[in-house]
mmCIF file of C-alpha atoms in Angstrom:
data_model
loop_
_atom_site.group_PDB
_atom_site.id
_atom_site.type_symbol
_atom_site.label_atom_id
_atom_site.label_comp_id
_atom_site.label_asym_id
_atom_site.label_seq_id
_atom_site.Cartn_x
_atom_site.Cartn_y
_atom_site.Cartn_z
ATOM 1 C CA MET A 28 -11.680 -15.612 -6.630
ATOM 2 C CA ASN A 29 -10.700 -16.374 -10.145
ATOM 3 C CA ALA A 30 -7.703 -14.131 -10.842
ATOM 4 C CA SER A 31 -4.541 -14.953 -12.758
ATOM 5 C CA GLY A 32 -1.066 -13.439 -13.167
ATOM 6 C CA PRO A 33 -0.212 -10.420 -10.999
ATOM 7 C CA ALA A 34 -3.857 -10.099 -9.935
ATOM 8 C CA ARG A 35 -3.809 -13.633 -8.508
ATOM 9 C CA MET A 36 -0.543 -12.891 -6.737
ATOM 10 C CA LEU A 37 -1.872 -9.769 -5.091
ATOM 11 C CA VAL A 38 -5.055 -11.534 -4.032
ATOM 12 C CA CYS A 39 -2.815 -14.197 -2.504
ATOM 13 C CA TYR A 40 -0.602 -11.531 -0.915
ATOM 14 C CA VAL A 41 -3.481 -9.594 0.591
ATOM 15 C CA GLY A 42 -5.235 -12.787 1.587
ATOM 16 C CA HIS A 43 -2.128 -14.198 3.219
ATOM 17 C CA HIS A 44 -1.236 -10.824 4.678
ATOM 18 C CA HIS A 45 -4.640 -10.508 6.268
ATOM 19 C CA GLY A 46 -5.275 -14.065 7.318
ATOM 20 C CA ARG A 47 -7.483 -15.003 4.359
ATOM 21 C CA LEU A 48 -6.890 -17.381 1.451
ATOM 22 C CA LEU A 49 -4.103 -19.144 3.298
ATOM 23 C CA HIS A 50 -4.170 -21.894 0.671
ATOM 24 C CA CYS A 51 -2.667 -19.294 -1.726
ATOM 25 C CA SER A 52 0.357 -18.564 0.468
ATOM 26 C CA PRO A 53 2.850 -20.464 -1.772
ATOM 27 C CA CYS A 54 2.370 -17.769 -4.435
ATOM 28 C CA LEU A 55 3.417 -15.092 -1.933
ATOM 29 C CA THR A 56 6.907 -13.996 -2.892
ATOM 30 C CA LEU A 57 8.539 -10.680 -2.058
ATOM 31 C CA SER A 58 11.862 -9.761 -3.606
ATOM 32 C CA ASN A 59 14.659 -9.344 -1.077
ATOM 33 C CA ASP A 60 14.866 -5.651 -2.003
ATOM 34 C CA CYS A 61 11.095 -5.080 -2.163
ATOM 35 C CA ILE A 62 9.892 -1.606 -1.133
ATOM 36 C CA PHE A 63 6.610 -1.052 0.720
ATOM 37 C CA GLN A 64 5.637 2.622 0.600
ATOM 38 C CA ASP A 65 2.613 2.958 2.859
ATOM 39 C CA LEU A 66 1.564 6.583 2.543
ATOM 40 C CA ILE A 67 0.603 6.911 6.210
ATOM 41 C CA PHE A 68 4.282 6.426 7.129
ATOM 42 C CA TYR A 69 7.018 8.950 6.362
ATOM 43 C CA ILE A 70 9.655 6.387 5.462
ATOM 44 C CA PRO A 71 9.069 3.302 3.282
ATOM 45 C CA PHE A 72 9.759 -0.192 4.535
ATOM 46 C CA GLY A 73 12.775 -1.439 2.614
ATOM 47 C CA GLY A 74 13.599 -5.093 2.165
ATOM 48 C CA LYS A 75 11.715 -8.322 2.639
ATOM 49 C CA GLU A 76 12.597 -8.675 6.335
ATOM 50 C CA SER A 77 11.419 -5.151 7.199
ATOM 51 C CA ILE A 78 8.131 -5.695 5.359
ATOM 52 C CA MET A 79 7.583 -9.072 7.025
ATOM 53 C CA ASN A 80 8.208 -7.507 10.466
ATOM 54 C CA PHE A 81 5.678 -4.772 9.706
ATOM 55 C CA ARG A 82 3.137 -7.370 8.569
ATOM 56 C CA GLN A 83 3.635 -9.360 11.773
ATOM 57 C CA ASN A 84 3.126 -6.213 13.888
ATOM 58 C CA LEU A 85 0.016 -5.344 11.873
ATOM 59 C CA MET A 86 -1.513 -8.784 12.356
ATOM 60 C CA GLU A 87 -0.817 -8.645 16.103
ATOM 61 C CA ALA A 88 -2.417 -5.176 16.317
ATOM 62 C CA MET A 89 -5.500 -6.382 14.418
ATOM 63 C CA GLY A 90 -6.128 -9.237 16.825
ATOM 64 C CA GLN A 91 -8.329 -12.224 16.054
ATOM 65 C CA ASN A 92 -11.551 -10.411 15.122
ATOM 66 C CA VAL A 93 -10.399 -7.890 12.501
ATOM 67 C CA HIS A 94 -9.897 -9.009 8.906
ATOM 68 C CA PHE A 95 -9.170 -7.371 5.589
ATOM 69 C CA VAL A 96 -11.849 -8.071 2.997
ATOM 70 C CA ILE A 97 -11.021 -7.719 -0.692
ATOM 71 C CA ASP A 98 -13.598 -5.617 -2.551
ATOM 72 C CA SER A 99 -12.018 -5.692 -6.008
ATOM 73 C CA TRP A 100 -8.756 -6.106 -7.862
ATOM 74 C CA MET A 101 -7.409 -5.067 -11.214
ATOM 75 C CA GLU A 102 -4.468 -6.115 -13.339
ATOM 76 C CA GLY A 103 -2.522 -3.425 -15.202
ATOM 77 C CA ASP A 104 0.229 -3.320 -17.800
ATOM 78 C CA ASN A 105 3.806 -4.489 -17.238
ATOM 79 C CA LEU A 106 3.091 -6.909 -14.377
ATOM 80 C CA THR A 107 1.217 -4.414 -12.201
ATOM 81 C CA ALA A 108 -1.966 -4.886 -10.227
ATOM 82 C CA SER A 109 -4.062 -3.250 -7.522
ATOM 83 C CA VAL A 110 -6.513 -4.321 -4.855
ATOM 84 C CA ILE A 111 -9.172 -2.368 -2.964
ATOM 85 C CA TRP A 112 -10.049 -3.639 0.503
ATOM 86 C CA HIS A 113 -11.765 -2.700 3.755
ATOM 87 C CA LEU A 114 -11.573 -3.875 7.356
ATOM 88 C CA GLU A 115 -14.253 -5.899 9.088
ATOM 89 C CA TRP A 116 -14.689 -6.692 12.760
ATOM 90 C CA LYS A 117 -16.569 -9.929 13.375
ATOM 91 C CA GLY A 118 -17.951 -9.779 9.825
ATOM 92 C CA LYS A 119 -19.135 -6.159 10.078
ATOM 93 C CA GLU A 120 -17.486 -3.403 8.052
ATOM 94 C CA ILE A 121 -15.580 -0.866 10.139
ATOM 95 C CA PRO A 122 -16.348 2.683 8.913
ATOM 96 C CA HIS A 123 -13.547 4.687 7.254
ATOM 97 C CA THR A 124 -11.222 1.712 6.730
ATOM 98 C CA THR A 125 -11.061 1.424 2.947
ATOM 99 C CA GLY A 126 -7.624 1.083 1.408
ATOM 100 C CA CYS A 127 -5.873 0.317 -1.831
ATOM 101 C CA ASN A 128 -2.582 -1.409 -2.565
ATOM 102 C CA PHE A 129 -0.691 -1.053 -5.843
ATOM 103 C CA PHE A 130 1.752 -3.808 -6.755
ATOM 104 C CA GLU A 131 4.676 -3.905 -9.172
ATOM 105 C CA CYS A 132 5.943 -7.378 -9.989
ATOM 106 C CA GLN A 133 8.736 -8.926 -11.973
ATOM 107 C CA GLN A 134 9.038 -12.366 -13.453
ATOM 108 C CA ILE A 135 12.119 -14.319 -12.422
ATOM 109 C CA ASP A 136 12.598 -17.940 -13.483
ATOM 110 C CA GLY A 137 8.914 -18.171 -14.387
ATOM 111 C CA LYS A 138 7.831 -16.957 -10.939
ATOM 112 C CA LEU A 139 6.065 -13.669 -10.184
ATOM 113 C CA ILE A 140 7.913 -11.682 -7.529
ATOM 114 C CA ILE A 141 6.516 -8.561 -5.814
ATOM 115 C CA SER A 142 9.106 -5.779 -6.112
ATOM 116 C CA LYS A 143 7.133 -2.736 -4.914
ATOM 117 C CA ILE A 144 3.933 -2.096 -2.976
ATOM 118 C CA ILE A 145 2.272 1.262 -2.449
ATOM 119 C CA GLY A 146 -0.455 1.473 0.189
ATOM 120 C CA VAL A 147 -3.117 4.184 0.386
ATOM 121 C CA GLU A 148 -5.599 4.170 3.262
ATOM 122 C CA GLU A 149 -8.736 6.182 3.935
ATOM 123 C CA LEU A 150 -8.260 8.797 6.631
ATOM 124 C CA PRO A 151 -10.686 8.614 9.557
ATOM 125 C CA VAL A 152 -10.661 12.435 9.693
ATOM 126 C CA LYS A 153 -12.079 13.991 6.519
ATOM 127 C CA PRO A 154 -10.359 17.307 5.716
ATOM 128 C CA GLY A 155 -12.760 18.044 2.815
ATOM 129 C CA ASP A 156 -12.392 21.535 1.327
ATOM 130 C CA TRP A 157 -9.473 22.296 3.635
ATOM 131 C CA VAL A 158 -7.280 20.223 1.332
ATOM 132 C CA LEU A 159 -8.032 22.568 -1.583
ATOM 133 C CA LYS A 160 -7.439 25.653 0.578
ATOM 134 C CA LEU A 161 -4.154 24.236 1.824
ATOM 135 C CA LEU A 162 -3.080 23.376 -1.730
ATOM 136 C CA LYS A 163 -3.919 26.886 -2.934
ATOM 137 C CA ALA A 164 -2.060 28.514 -0.014
ATOM 138 C CA THR A 165 0.958 26.273 -0.605
ATOM 139 C CA ILE A 166 1.106 27.151 -4.307
ATOM 140 C CA VAL A 167 0.820 30.882 -3.552
ATOM 141 C CA VAL A 168 3.772 30.604 -1.151
ATOM 142 C CA PHE A 169 5.754 28.491 -3.652
ATOM 143 C CA ASP A 170 5.146 31.048 -6.413
ATOM 144 C CA LYS A 171 6.115 33.945 -4.155
ATOM 145 C CA PHE A 172 9.255 32.231 -2.821
ATOM 146 C CA PRO A 173 10.532 29.955 -5.618
ATOM 147 C CA PHE A 174 14.028 29.349 -4.193
ATOM 148 C CA PRO A 175 12.875 27.727 -0.919
ATOM 149 C CA ALA A 176 10.086 26.002 -2.852
ATOM 150 C CA GLU A 177 12.660 24.347 -5.141
ATOM 151 C CA ARG A 178 14.501 23.024 -2.085
ATOM 152 C CA ILE A 179 11.292 21.700 -0.541
ATOM 153 C CA VAL A 180 10.202 19.816 -3.659
ATOM 154 C CA ALA A 181 13.729 18.407 -4.115
ATOM 155 C CA TYR A 182 13.801 17.006 -0.556
ATOM 156 C CA LYS A 183 13.090 13.299 -0.128
ATOM 157 C CA VAL A 184 12.288 11.885 3.291
ATOM 158 C CA GLY A 185 14.688 9.056 4.039
ATOM 159 C CA GLY A 186 16.704 9.740 0.893
ATOM 160 C CA ASN A 187 19.300 12.059 -0.499
ATOM 161 C CA THR A 188 18.492 15.495 -1.825
#
């Protein structure tokens, strides 16, 4: 893998995170106040220690035979990058396990530091057209009852309203 800048860091992060590219681990640096917002969890993981604990639990749950495999990565503007990955068991792709991580970095003393990670994973259950029907029904209710709708959209899980 021939990445540089934030893209190299995220390849190192994902590789280290998932037991691959361990020779890159020195470039792995999370800020102490890093946020990991994995969209399958209601509340983000806040702080380096919390994220490291989650990563340890994830690696234990995956066992020895499951690995993350990097499909592609992309570097964006302002020290951002993303990686698309999937899971493999004994070298064989596990269906419905594609995911994407988005990284925001900052440069401190010439070192790239990960300050925010957003994770999006493929759902094993495919809701298909139901998502559009649910969206339409939600918007109809919001339009009919704007006061409660305003309160719902102002609410943040794990935060202040």
